């Protein structure tokens, strides 16, 4: 696997690492919004108590 990246210029490798960092940051932030929307729906419809909804959201989104 290391051989795959041995022929790359330094700027290409830095660009790939920056792109990966941006993608991971976006997904992390997007996950917060998805979780909040899912929990809000469950709590608003009273399908589950708030503490249980937050607990299950944390378990299943991890």
PDB file of C-alpha atoms in Angstrom:
ATOM      1  CA  UNK A   1       0.000   0.000   0.000  1.00  0.00           C
ATOM      2  CA  UNK A   2       2.879   2.356   0.731  1.00  0.00           C
ATOM      3  CA  UNK A   3       4.264   1.697  -2.766  1.00  0.00           C
ATOM      4  CA  UNK A   4       1.086   3.143  -4.206  1.00  0.00           C
ATOM      5  CA  UNK A   5       1.915   6.603  -2.825  1.00  0.00           C
ATOM      6  CA  UNK A   6       5.692   6.525  -3.351  1.00  0.00           C
ATOM      7  CA  UNK A   7       5.587   8.099  -6.829  1.00  0.00           C
ATOM      8  CA  UNK A   8       3.410  11.065  -5.870  1.00  0.00           C
ATOM      9  CA  UNK A   9       4.712  14.587  -5.532  1.00  0.00           C
ATOM     10  CA  UNK A  10       4.520  16.144  -2.086  1.00  0.00           C
ATOM     11  CA  UNK A  11       1.821  18.634  -3.108  1.00  0.00           C
ATOM     12  CA  UNK A  12      -0.397  15.835  -4.430  1.00  0.00           C
ATOM     13  CA  UNK A  13      -0.101  13.917  -1.175  1.00  0.00           C
ATOM     14  CA  UNK A  14      -0.843  17.061   0.847  1.00  0.00           C
ATOM     15  CA  UNK A  15      -3.856  17.775  -1.386  1.00  0.00           C
ATOM     16  CA  UNK A  16      -5.191  14.257  -0.852  1.00  0.00           C
ATOM     17  CA  UNK A  17      -4.768  14.507   2.906  1.00  0.00           C
ATOM     18  CA  UNK A  18      -6.478  17.916   2.991  1.00  0.00           C
ATOM     19  CA  UNK A  19      -9.369  16.591   0.906  1.00  0.00           C
ATOM     20  CA  UNK A  20      -9.731  13.655   3.290  1.00  0.00           C
ATOM     21  CA  UNK A  21      -9.707  16.010   6.285  1.00  0.00           C
ATOM     22  CA  UNK A  22     -12.407  18.190   4.692  1.00  0.00           C
ATOM     23  CA  UNK A  23     -14.597  15.173   3.919  1.00  0.00           C
ATOM     24  CA  UNK A  24     -14.288  13.779   7.439  1.00  0.00           C
ATOM     25  CA  UNK A  25     -15.069  17.189   8.949  1.00  0.00           C
ATOM     26  CA  UNK A  26     -18.127  17.579   6.731  1.00  0.00           C
ATOM     27  CA  UNK A  27     -19.423  14.125   7.627  1.00  0.00           C
ATOM     28  CA  UNK A  28     -18.873  14.773  11.328  1.00  0.00           C
ATOM     29  CA  UNK A  29     -20.831  18.040  11.217  1.00  0.00           C
ATOM     30  CA  UNK A  30     -23.529  16.556   8.983  1.00  0.00           C
ATOM     31  CA  UNK A  31     -23.987  13.699  11.449  1.00  0.00           C
ATOM     32  CA  UNK A  32     -24.892  16.171  14.188  1.00  0.00           C
ATOM     33  CA  UNK A  33     -27.681  17.610  12.048  1.00  0.00           C
ATOM     34  CA  UNK A  34     -29.021  14.204  11.029  1.00  0.00           C
ATOM     35  CA  UNK A  35     -29.053  13.030  14.616  1.00  0.00           C
ATOM     36  CA  UNK A  36     -30.826  16.159  15.822  1.00  0.00           C
ATOM     37  CA  UNK A  37     -33.535  15.792  13.183  1.00  0.00           C
ATOM     38  CA  UNK A  38     -34.106  12.130  13.983  1.00  0.00           C
ATOM     39  CA  UNK A  39     -34.285  12.720  17.724  1.00  0.00           C
ATOM     40  CA  UNK A  40     -36.582  15.729  17.334  1.00  0.00           C
ATOM     41  CA  UNK A  41     -39.071  13.698  15.307  1.00  0.00           C
ATOM     42  CA  UNK A  42     -39.155  10.855  17.805  1.00  0.00           C
ATOM     43  CA  UNK A  43     -39.526  13.209  20.772  1.00  0.00           C
ATOM     44  CA  UNK A  44     -42.151  15.438  19.090  1.00  0.00           C
ATOM     45  CA  UNK A  45     -44.380  12.480  18.234  1.00  0.00           C
ATOM     46  CA  UNK A  46     -43.942  11.184  21.809  1.00  0.00           C
ATOM     47  CA  UNK A  47     -42.934   7.804  20.451  1.00  0.00           C
ATOM     48  CA  UNK A  48     -40.141   7.651  23.009  1.00  0.00           C
ATOM     49  CA  UNK A  49     -39.095   9.599  26.107  1.00  0.00           C
ATOM     50  CA  UNK A  50     -36.389  12.217  25.399  1.00  0.00           C
ATOM     51  CA  UNK A  51     -33.650  10.556  27.452  1.00  0.00           C
ATOM     52  CA  UNK A  52     -34.228   7.219  25.739  1.00  0.00           C
ATOM     53  CA  UNK A  53     -34.332   8.819  22.269  1.00  0.00           C
ATOM     54  CA  UNK A  54     -31.001  10.563  22.854  1.00  0.00           C
ATOM     55  CA  UNK A  55     -29.482   7.349  24.200  1.00  0.00           C
ATOM     56  CA  UNK A  56     -30.574   5.272  21.200  1.00  0.00           C
ATOM     57  CA  UNK A  57     -29.458   7.992  18.810  1.00  0.00           C
ATOM     58  CA  UNK A  58     -25.998   7.951  20.345  1.00  0.00           C
ATOM     59  CA  UNK A  59     -25.787   4.166  20.200  1.00  0.00           C
ATOM     60  CA  UNK A  60     -27.017   3.744  16.638  1.00  0.00           C
ATOM     61  CA  UNK A  61     -25.123   6.707  15.162  1.00  0.00           C
ATOM     62  CA  UNK A  62     -21.830   5.548  16.617  1.00  0.00           C
TER      63      UNK A  62
END
